[in-house]
Every structure is written in C-alpha cells, then in structure tokens.
Short mmCIF file of C-alpha atoms in Angstrom, two decimals:
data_model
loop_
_atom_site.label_atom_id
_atom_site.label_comp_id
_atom_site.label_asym_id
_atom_site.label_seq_id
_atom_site.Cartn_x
_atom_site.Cartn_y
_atom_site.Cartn_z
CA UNK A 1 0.97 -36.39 22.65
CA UNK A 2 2.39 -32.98 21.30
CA UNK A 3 2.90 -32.76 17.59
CA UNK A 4 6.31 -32.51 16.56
CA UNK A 5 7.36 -29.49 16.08
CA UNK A 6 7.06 -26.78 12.80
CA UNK A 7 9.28 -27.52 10.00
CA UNK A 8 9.32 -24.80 6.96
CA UNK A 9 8.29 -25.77 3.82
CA UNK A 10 10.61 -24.82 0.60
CA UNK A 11 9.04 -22.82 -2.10
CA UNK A 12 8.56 -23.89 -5.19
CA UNK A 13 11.68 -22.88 -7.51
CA UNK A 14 9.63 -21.87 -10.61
CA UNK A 15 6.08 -20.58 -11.71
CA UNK A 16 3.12 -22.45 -10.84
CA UNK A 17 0.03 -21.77 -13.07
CA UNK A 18 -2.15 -24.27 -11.94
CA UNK A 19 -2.45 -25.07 -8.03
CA UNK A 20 -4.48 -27.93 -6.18
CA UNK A 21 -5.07 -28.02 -2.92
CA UNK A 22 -3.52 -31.24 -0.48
CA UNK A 23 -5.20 -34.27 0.32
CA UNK A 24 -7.59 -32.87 3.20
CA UNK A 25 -10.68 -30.71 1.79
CA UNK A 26 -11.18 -28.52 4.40
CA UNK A 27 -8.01 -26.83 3.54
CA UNK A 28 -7.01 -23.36 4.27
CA UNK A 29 -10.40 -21.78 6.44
CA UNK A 30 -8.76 -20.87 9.32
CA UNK A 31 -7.51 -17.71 8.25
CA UNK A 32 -10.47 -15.50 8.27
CA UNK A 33 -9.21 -15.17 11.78
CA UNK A 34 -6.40 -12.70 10.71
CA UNK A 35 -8.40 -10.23 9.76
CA UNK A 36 -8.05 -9.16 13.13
CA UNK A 37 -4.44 -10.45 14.08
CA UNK A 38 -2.32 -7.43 13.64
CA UNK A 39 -4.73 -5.33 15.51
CA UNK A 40 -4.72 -8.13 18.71
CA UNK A 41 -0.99 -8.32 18.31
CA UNK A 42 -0.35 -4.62 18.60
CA UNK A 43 -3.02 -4.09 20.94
CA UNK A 44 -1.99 -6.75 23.74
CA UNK A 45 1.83 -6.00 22.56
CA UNK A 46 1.61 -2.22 23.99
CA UNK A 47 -0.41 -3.30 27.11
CA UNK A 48 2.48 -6.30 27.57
CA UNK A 49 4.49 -3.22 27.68
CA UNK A 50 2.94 -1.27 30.36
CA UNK A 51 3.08 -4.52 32.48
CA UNK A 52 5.72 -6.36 31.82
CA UNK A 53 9.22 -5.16 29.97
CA UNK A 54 10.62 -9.35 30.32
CA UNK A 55 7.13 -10.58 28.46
CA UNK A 56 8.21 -8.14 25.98
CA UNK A 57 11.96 -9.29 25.72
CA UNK A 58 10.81 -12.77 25.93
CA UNK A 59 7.93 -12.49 22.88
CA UNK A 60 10.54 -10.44 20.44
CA UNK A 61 12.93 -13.88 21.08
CA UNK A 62 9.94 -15.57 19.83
CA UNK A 63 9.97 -13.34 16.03
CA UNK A 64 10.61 -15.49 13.21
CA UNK A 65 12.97 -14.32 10.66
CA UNK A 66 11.76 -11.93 8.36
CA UNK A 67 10.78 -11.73 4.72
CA UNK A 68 11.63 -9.47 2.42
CA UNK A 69 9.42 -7.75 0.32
CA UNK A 70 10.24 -6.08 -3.25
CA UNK A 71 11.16 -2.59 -2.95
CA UNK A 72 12.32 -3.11 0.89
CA UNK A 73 15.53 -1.57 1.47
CA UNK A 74 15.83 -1.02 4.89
CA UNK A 75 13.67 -2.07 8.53
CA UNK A 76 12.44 1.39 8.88
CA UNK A 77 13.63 3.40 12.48
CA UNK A 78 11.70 2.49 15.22
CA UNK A 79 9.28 4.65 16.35
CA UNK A 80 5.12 5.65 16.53
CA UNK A 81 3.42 4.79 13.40
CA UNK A 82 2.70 8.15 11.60
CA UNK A 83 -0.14 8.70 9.65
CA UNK A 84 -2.25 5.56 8.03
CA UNK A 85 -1.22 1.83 7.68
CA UNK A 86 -1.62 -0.78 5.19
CA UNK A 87 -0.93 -4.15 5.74
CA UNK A 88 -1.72 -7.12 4.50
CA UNK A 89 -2.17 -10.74 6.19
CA UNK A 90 -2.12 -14.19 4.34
CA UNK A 91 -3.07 -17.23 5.77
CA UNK A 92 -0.88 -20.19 4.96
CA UNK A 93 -2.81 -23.61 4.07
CA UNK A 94 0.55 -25.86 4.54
CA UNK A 95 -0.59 -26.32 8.26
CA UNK A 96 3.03 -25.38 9.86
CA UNK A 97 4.95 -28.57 9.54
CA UNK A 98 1.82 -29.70 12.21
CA UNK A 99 1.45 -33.26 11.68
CA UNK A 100 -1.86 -33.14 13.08
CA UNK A 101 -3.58 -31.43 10.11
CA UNK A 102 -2.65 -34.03 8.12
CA UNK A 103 0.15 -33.82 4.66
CA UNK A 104 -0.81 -30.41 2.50
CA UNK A 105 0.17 -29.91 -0.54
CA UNK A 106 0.74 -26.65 -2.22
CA UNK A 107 1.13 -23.43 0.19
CA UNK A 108 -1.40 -21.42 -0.59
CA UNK A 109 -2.73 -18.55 0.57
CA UNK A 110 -6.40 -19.18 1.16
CA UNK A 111 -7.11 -16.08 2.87
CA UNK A 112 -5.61 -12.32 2.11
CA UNK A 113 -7.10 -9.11 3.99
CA UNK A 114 -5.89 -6.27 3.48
CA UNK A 115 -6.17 -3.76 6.75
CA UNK A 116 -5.89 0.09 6.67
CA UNK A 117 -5.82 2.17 9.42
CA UNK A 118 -6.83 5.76 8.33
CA UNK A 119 -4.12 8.77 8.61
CA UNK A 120 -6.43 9.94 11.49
CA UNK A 121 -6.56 7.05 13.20
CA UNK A 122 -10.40 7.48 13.58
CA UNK A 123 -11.10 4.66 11.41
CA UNK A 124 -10.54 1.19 10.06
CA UNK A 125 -11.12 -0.27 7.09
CA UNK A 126 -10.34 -4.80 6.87
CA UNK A 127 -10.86 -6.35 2.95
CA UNK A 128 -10.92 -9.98 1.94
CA UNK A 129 -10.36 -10.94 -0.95
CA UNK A 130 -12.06 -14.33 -1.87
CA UNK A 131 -9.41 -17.24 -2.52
CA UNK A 132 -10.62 -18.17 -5.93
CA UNK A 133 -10.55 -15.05 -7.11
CA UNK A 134 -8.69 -14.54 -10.67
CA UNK A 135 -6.09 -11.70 -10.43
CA UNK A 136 -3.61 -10.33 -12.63
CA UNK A 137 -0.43 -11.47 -11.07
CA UNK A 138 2.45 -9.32 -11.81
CA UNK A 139 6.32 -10.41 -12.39
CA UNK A 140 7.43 -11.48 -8.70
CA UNK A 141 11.03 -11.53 -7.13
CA UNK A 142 12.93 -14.93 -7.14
CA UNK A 143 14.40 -16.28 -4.70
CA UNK A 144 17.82 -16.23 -6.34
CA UNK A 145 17.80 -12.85 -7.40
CA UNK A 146 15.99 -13.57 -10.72
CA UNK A 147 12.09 -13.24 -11.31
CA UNK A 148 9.31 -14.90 -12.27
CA UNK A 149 7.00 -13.52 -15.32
CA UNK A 150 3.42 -11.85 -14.89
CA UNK A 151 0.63 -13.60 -15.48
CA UNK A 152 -2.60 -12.48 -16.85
CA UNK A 153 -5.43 -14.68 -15.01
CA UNK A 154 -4.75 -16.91 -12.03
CA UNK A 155 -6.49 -17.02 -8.84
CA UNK A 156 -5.32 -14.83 -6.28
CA UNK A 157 -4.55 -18.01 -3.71
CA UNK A 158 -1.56 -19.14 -6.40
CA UNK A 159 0.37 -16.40 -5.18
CA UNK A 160 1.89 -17.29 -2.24
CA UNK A 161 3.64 -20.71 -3.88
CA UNK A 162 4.37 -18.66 -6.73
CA UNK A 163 6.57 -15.94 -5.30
CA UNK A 164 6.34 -16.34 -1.80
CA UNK A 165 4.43 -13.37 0.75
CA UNK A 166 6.01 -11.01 -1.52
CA UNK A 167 4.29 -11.73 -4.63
CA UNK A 168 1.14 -11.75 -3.13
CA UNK A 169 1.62 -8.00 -1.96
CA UNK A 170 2.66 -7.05 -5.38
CA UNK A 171 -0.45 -8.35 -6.73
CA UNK A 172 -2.68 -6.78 -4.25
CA UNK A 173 -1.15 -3.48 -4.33
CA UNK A 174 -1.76 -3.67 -8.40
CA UNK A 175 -5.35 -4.54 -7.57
CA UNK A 176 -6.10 -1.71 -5.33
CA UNK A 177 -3.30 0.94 -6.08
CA UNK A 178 -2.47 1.21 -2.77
CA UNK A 179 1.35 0.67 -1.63
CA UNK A 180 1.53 -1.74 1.09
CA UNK A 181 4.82 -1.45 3.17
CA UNK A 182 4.01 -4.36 6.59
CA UNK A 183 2.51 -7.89 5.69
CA UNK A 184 2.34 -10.96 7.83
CA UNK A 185 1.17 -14.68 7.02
CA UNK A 186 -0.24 -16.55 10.07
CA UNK A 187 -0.22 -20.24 10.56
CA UNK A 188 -3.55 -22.48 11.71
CA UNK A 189 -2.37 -22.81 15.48
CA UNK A 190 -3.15 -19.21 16.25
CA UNK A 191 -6.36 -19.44 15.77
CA UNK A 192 -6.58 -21.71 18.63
CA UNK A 193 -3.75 -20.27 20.83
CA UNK A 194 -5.73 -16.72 20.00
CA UNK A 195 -8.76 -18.28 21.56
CA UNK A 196 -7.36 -20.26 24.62
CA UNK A 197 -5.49 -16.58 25.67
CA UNK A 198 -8.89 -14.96 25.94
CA UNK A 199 -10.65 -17.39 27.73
CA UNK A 200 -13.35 -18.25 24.89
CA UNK A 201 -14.89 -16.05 22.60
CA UNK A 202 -18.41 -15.55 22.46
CA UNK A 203 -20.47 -16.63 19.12
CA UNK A 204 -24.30 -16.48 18.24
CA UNK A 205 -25.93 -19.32 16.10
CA UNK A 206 -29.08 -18.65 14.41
CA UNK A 207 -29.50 -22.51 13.23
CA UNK A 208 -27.87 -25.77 13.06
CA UNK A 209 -24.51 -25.79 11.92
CA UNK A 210 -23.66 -29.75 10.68
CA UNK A 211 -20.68 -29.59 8.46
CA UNK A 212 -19.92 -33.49 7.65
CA UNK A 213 -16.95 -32.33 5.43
CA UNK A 214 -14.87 -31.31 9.06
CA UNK A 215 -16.95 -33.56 11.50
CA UNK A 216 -18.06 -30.36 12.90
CA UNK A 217 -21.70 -30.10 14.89
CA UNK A 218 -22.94 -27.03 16.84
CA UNK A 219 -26.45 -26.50 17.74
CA UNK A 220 -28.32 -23.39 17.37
CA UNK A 221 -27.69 -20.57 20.13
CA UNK A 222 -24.85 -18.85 22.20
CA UNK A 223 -21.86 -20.31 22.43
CA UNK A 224 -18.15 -19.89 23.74
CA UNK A 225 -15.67 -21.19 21.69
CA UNK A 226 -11.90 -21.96 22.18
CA UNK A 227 -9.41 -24.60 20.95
CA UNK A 228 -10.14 -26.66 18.15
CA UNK A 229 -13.89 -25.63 18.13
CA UNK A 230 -12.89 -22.41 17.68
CA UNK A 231 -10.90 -23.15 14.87
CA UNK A 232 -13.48 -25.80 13.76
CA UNK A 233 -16.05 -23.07 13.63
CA UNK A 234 -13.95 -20.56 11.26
CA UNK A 235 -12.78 -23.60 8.98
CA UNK A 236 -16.55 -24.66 8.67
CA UNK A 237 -17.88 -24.24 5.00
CA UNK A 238 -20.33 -26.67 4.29
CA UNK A 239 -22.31 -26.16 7.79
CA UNK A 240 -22.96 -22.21 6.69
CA UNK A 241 -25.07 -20.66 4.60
CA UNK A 242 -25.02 -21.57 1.17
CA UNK A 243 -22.02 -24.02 1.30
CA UNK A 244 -19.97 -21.63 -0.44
CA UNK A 245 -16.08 -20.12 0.26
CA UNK A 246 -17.77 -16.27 0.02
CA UNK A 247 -20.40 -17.71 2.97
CA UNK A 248 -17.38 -18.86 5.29
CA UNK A 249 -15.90 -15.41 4.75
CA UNK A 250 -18.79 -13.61 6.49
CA UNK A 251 -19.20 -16.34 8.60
CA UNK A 252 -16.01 -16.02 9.95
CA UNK A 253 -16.57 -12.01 10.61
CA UNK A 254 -18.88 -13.31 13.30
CA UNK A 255 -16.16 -14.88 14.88
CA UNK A 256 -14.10 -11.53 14.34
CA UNK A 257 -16.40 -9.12 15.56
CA UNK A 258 -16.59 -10.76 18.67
CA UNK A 259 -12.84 -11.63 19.15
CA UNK A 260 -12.33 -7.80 18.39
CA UNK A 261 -15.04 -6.89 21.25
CA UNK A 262 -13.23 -9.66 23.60
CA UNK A 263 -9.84 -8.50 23.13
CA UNK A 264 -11.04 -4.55 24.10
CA UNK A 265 -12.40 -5.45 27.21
CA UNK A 266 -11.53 -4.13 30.00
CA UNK A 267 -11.64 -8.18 31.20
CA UNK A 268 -8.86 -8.97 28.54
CA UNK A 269 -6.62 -5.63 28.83
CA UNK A 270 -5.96 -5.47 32.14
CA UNK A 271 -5.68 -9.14 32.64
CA UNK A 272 -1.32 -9.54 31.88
CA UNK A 273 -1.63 -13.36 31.50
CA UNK A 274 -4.53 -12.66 28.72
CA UNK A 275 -2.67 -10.12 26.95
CA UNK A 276 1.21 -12.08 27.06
CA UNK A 277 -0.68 -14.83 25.81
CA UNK A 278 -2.19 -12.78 22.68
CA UNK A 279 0.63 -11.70 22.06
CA UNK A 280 2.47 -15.03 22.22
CA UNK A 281 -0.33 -16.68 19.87
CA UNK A 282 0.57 -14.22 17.68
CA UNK A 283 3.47 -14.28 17.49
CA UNK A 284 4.59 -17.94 17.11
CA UNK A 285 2.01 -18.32 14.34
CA UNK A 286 3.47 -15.65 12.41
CA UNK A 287 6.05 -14.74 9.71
CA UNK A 288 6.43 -11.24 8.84
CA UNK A 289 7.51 -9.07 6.66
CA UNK A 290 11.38 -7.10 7.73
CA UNK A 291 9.28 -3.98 8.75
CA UNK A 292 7.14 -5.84 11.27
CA UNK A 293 10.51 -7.82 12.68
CA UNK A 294 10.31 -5.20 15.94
CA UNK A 295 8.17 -5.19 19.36
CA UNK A 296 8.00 -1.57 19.13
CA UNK A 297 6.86 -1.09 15.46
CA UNK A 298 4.51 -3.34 16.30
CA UNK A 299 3.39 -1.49 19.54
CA UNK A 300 3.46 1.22 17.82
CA UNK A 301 0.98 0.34 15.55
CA UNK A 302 -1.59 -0.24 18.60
CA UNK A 303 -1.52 3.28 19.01
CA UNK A 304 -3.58 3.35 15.54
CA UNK A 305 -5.53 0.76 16.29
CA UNK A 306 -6.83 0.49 19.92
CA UNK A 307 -8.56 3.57 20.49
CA UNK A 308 -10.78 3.17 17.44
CA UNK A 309 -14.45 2.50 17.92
CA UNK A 310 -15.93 -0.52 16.75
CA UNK A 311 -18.49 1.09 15.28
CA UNK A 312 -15.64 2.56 13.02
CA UNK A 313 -14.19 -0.55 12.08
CA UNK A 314 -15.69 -2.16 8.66
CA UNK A 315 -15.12 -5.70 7.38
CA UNK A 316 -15.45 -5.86 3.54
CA UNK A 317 -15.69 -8.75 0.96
CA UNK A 318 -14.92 -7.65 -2.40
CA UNK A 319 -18.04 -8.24 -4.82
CA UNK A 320 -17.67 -11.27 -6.96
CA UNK A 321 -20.03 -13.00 -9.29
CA UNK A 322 -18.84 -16.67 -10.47
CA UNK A 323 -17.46 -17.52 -13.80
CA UNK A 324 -14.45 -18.80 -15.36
CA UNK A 325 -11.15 -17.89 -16.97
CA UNK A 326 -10.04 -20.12 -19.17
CA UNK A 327 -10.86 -23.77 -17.98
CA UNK A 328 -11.03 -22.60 -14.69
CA UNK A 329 -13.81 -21.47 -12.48
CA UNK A 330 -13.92 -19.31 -9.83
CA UNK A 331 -15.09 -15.85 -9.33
CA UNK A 332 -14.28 -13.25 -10.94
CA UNK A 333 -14.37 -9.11 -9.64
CA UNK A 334 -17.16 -6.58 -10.03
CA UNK A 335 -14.75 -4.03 -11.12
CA UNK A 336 -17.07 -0.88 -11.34
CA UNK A 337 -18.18 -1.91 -7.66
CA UNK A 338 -14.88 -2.44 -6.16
CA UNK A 339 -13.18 0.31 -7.38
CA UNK A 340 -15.26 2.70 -5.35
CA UNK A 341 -13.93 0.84 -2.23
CA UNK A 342 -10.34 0.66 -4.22
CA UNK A 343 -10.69 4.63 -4.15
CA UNK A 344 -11.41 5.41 -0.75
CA UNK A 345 -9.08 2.98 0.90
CA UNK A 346 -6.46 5.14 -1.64
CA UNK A 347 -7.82 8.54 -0.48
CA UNK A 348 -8.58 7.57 3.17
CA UNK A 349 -12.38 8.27 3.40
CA UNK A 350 -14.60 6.27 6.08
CA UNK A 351 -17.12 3.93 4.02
CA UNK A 352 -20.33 2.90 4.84
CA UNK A 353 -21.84 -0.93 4.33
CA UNK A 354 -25.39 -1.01 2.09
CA UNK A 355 -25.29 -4.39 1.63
CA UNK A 356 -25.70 -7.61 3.99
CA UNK A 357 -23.76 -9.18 6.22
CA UNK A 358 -23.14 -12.18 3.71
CA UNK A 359 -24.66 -15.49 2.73
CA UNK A 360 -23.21 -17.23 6.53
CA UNK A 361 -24.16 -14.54 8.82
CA UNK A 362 -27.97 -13.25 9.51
CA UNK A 363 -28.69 -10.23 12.33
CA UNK A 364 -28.68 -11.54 15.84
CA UNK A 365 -32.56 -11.01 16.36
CA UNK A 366 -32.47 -10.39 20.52
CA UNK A 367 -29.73 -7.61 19.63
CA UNK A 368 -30.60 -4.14 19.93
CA UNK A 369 -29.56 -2.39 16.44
CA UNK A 370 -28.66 1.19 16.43
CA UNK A 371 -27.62 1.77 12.46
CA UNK A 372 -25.33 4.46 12.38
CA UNK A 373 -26.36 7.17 10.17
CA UNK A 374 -24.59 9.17 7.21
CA UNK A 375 -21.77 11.61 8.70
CA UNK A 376 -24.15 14.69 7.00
CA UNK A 377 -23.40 17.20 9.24
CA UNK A 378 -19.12 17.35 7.95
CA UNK A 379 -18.68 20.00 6.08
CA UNK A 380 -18.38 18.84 2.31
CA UNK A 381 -14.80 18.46 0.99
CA UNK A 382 -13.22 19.51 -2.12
CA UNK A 383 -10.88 17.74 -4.27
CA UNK A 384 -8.24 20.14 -3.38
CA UNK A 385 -9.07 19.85 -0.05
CA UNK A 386 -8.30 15.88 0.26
CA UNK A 387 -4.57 14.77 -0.21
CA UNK A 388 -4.64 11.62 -1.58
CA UNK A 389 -1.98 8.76 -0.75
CA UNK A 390 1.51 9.48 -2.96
CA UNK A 391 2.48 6.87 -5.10
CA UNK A 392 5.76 6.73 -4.04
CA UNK A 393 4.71 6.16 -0.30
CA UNK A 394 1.26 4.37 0.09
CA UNK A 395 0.95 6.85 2.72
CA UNK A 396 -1.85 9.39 3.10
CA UNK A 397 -0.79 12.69 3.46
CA UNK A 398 -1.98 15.57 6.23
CA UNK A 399 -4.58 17.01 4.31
CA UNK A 400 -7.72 15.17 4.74
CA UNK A 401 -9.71 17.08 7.02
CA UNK A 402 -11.60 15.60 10.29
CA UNK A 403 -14.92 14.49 10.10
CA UNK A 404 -15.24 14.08 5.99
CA UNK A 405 -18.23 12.55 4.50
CA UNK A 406 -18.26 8.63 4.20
CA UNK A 407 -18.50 7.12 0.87
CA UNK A 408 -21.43 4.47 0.58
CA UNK A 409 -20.43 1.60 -1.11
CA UNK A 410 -22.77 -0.49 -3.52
CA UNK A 411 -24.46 -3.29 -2.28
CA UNK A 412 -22.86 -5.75 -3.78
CA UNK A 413 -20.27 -5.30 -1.12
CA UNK A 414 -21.12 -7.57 2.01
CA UNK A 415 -20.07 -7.22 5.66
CA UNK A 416 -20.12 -5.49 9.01
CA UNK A 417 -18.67 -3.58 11.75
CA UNK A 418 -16.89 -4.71 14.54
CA UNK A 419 -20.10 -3.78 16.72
CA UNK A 420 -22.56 -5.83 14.50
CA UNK A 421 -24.41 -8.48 16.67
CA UNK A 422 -24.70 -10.94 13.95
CA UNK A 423 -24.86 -14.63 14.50
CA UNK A 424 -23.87 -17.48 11.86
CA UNK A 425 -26.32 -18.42 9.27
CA UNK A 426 -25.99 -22.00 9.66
CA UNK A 427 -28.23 -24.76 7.15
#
C-alpha cells in the first residue's frame, strides 16, 4: 500500500528555545544527501531540456509554492546564472506528512549545507554545518508580518521551527558573512526517488556496518544501493564510525561522492528516463525559496555546475569540539579555524582539505590515489588584485583572476572531493 499522501505541517506561531526531536530516534539523517541536490537538479534539469521540452513543462507543474526569504523583493529575470552562487539546502526531519516514517515532532532542520559555486565556475565549494551546533540566531521574519527576537545560543537545527527556511538563511549568512540569495529544503523521499532514477549508486564498505538503532545491516565490501537502503545507509549513525552525528556527516559524503560521479556519467546523462526522473525526485521533495520557483533559473544554474571537475569540488564539515551552552550540550565552533574557510568562500578562492575524511569514512585501500598538489605555479595575487563579494550582493565580483592560489585549510576541517574513493568506516 502507498502512503497517503504529503500534508504540510504549520509552523510554530512563536519562538521556540528549546527543541526535541519526535518519537523515532533516527530522526533527521537523510539529508546529508542534499549536499548534492541542487547540483543533480540543475544538472539533469538542462539535459531534460535538450531532450525533452514536455518533461520540462510537466516537472515545473510539479514546483511547490515558494518561500519567501527576508530581503526578497522580487523572483529575479530569468536568465544564465552570472558569476558565483550561494545556496543553501535544509533537510526537513517532519518526514513530509509520510505516514510511513512514523509521527515527528518538531521540524527541524537536521542538516544545512551551504553550496557555492565560484564566480569562475571552475570550482565548488559544499559546507555542513553539524545539527547540534550552537549559533547565534538573529531576529527572524514572522509569519504575520511581525518578528521574532535574536537569540544568543541555540543550536543551529532550532531554526527552521523557529522562523521557517528563512530564518535559517539569516543565521547562516551571519555565520559566514556571505549573502545567500536561492535556498531549498528537501524532504526524506528524495533520497530514495534520487537513487531509484539512477539505477543504484555505488558505495564501498571497509567493515561491518550493524546499526540496531535503524535495523540496518550491511556487510563489508561494494555495494549498490537504492530505495530504502539507500536511504537506510545515509540515516545510519550508530553503524559508523564513532557513533557520533559529525561521523554520519562524512559518512554520508561517501554516498555523495559517488552519487555526484553517477549522475556525470555519460550512462546517466544521456539516458532521458534517468535524467526526467532526477529531476522529478527533486523536485517533488523540494520547497524552495521564490528565486528557485523557475525551470530555467534552475537550468541555468547547471551551467555553473556541470562542467566542474570533481576533483574541484570539496565537501567541508565545519570544525567542532563538544561542549555546552548553558544546560545544553552540543558542539560548539572552532572559530579561528572556520573563519579561514568563512573567508575564502567570501572572497571566492579554491581551498584545499589537510585534514581526514572524518570519523565514518576511511580511504578505499584498492583505489588508486593521485593527491592533487598546491596550485604553485598561479601567479601570486594581491589584495587589490582580488574583488571580494559586496555586501550588498553576496556576489563575487569580476576581479579575481584565473588560476589563484588555493587556501589550505587547518586540519581540523574534515572531508573530501567529489573524486575521493573513500568507503564507510563502519564498527
């Protein structure tokens, strides 16, 4: 039998300080996935273009309304994306009015990655920011026109029942200093549809994953997941690594890095049943902000995002150490460290990983690793000659020459490329 279908939730009218999860523990670890959702959207959106003009007619149909962010006056004209992107993409908890995940409580947003696509489009840059992470959490819009005060310490998954998709891109853009004009929150289903349209994707495990918590087994090699044990194996906490949220997170770049490889294949793009149905997955699974409400914005953000290597494109988890504020724990930032990853992502520079690939991933030991090396043979910039992003835009001016040195970032920052082979830690 078919679940019934979606019904919306209704935010909660005032501030929330304190959030708990619903009844079901393994709540909310599906959304890793999205780290990589706008760039299948726009990518199979422009081929679903070149191949079929009623797919397209019928998947803008299937848009959900949009939401309005703060500051949004208008759906800008339609048109190529100029310059660099920034957009962020939540993952809802509530399940989607699904029955079949069980009653949720609170909506939260367990998951928030921020991607930028460089002004060059050379590059790609995809930051998560760990769900129990204490943020400053500035005054959001209301839903009737009022507001809802700041607050100085909550964690950065209270955002989305506090003020909605909005709020959470208010407080992200104070905790970077970037302006973030498209944002999107994604639903659990897509991570299965996503999976189903490709055929499978490909995954590595180094050892035993047995996570009790989800009823979730997979022995210890290469796999091909889709459906639920696809979304089983993103959701999967207590099966990887240390047991920890900040192990699922590079656990689920695994998963990412080869659903990014799967979707640019020449098997998936010139298949037109494989790309309508990424597209689709998307699509249904989404709510998005006014700017995104429009096939061709987002086709025309596939133009940024397709032809970049995957060598180019970086997952990042923000460094963390654990400790509370007030009587709650969590984690809390490692400000110094972060802020030189803050700082590129404002002035558009490439960065380069130093650290591991996390506590749930491990190299993929019958991979051949070519590390790339430091881009030493740019010429070195200025200041003057790097334009950084205006405040008033969030975009990064012409200015920032070709080929400019990468910033290293500290250790403390975990994750990979998109051409990693990694496999999942396991227990």
């Amino acid at each position: 039998m078919q679940p019934e279908p979606p019904t919306r939730r209704r935010r909660a009218s005032g501030p929330s300080p304190v959030a708990r999860h619903g009844r079901l523990p393994n709540r909310g670890t599906g959304r890793g996935l999205m780290k990589l959702i706008g760039a299948a959207l726009a990518v199979t959106l422009t081929s679903t273009l070149a191949v079929a003009g009623v797919a397209v007619a019928n998947i803008t149909n299937q848009i959900k309304p949009g939401i309005e962010l703060a500051g949004e006056d208008q759906v800008p004209e339609i048109g190529a994306i100029e310059g660099g992107v920034n957009l962020l993409l939540v993952g809802s908890d509530s399940g989607g009015g699904n029955a079949a995940y069980g009653e949720r409580g609170q909506t939260l947003n367990d998951v928030t990655i921020l991607l930028h696509i460089s002004e060059d489009h050379t590059h790609a840059t995809v930051v998560s920011f760990p769900r129990d992470l204490f943020v400053s959490i500035p005054s959001c819009p209301a839903g009737d026109g009022g507001s809802y005060p700041a607050m100085s310490s909550q964690k950065i998954n209270t955002t989305l029942t506090y003020g909605g998709l909005a709020c959470t891109v208010l407080t992200v853009e104070k905790l970077t200093g970037l302006t973030i004009p498209f944002a999107g929150m994604i639903e659990f289903d897509g991570v299965i549809q996503m999976s189903n349209a490709v055929g499978g994707v490909p995954v590595c495990v180094a050892s035993d994953i047995n996570d009790k918590q989800i009823n979730f087994s997979l022995a210890a090699g290469e796999h091909t997941l889709s459906g639920f044990d696809a979304l089983q194996f993103v959701r999967s906490r207590y099966g990887v690594g240390d047991g920890s949220d900040l192990a699922r997170i590079s656990n689920q770049q695994v998963f990412l890095s080869s659903l990014a490889r799967t979707i640019k294949s020449a098997d998936t793009l010139s298949d037109p049943v494989k790309v309508y149905g990424l597209a689709q997955a998307a699509v249904q699974n989404m709510e998005m902000s006014n700017s995104l409400q429009n096939v061709s914005t987002l086709a025309s953000i596939a133009v940024a995002l397709k032809d970049i290597p995957l060598e180019n494109v970086t997952f990042a988890q923000l460094p963390t150490y654990y400790g509370n504020s007030g009587s709650q724990s969590g984690v809390l930032l490692k400000k110094d460290d972060a802020q030189e990853l803050f700082d590129a992502l404002v002035n558009d520079v490439p960065v380069r990983l130093t650290g591991s690939l996390g506590e749930g991933a491990v190299q993929n030991p019958d991979a051949v690793v070519t590390t790339p090396e430091p881009n030493e043979s740019a010429a070195p910039t200025s200041p003057e000659a790097t334009t950084p992003a205006t405040p008033e835009t969030g975009a990064v001016e012409p200015g920032t020459p070709a080929g400019a040195p990468e910033v290293e970032l500290p250790d403390s920052i975990t994750g990979s490329t998109a051409a990693t082979p990694s496999c999942s830690a396991g227990q």
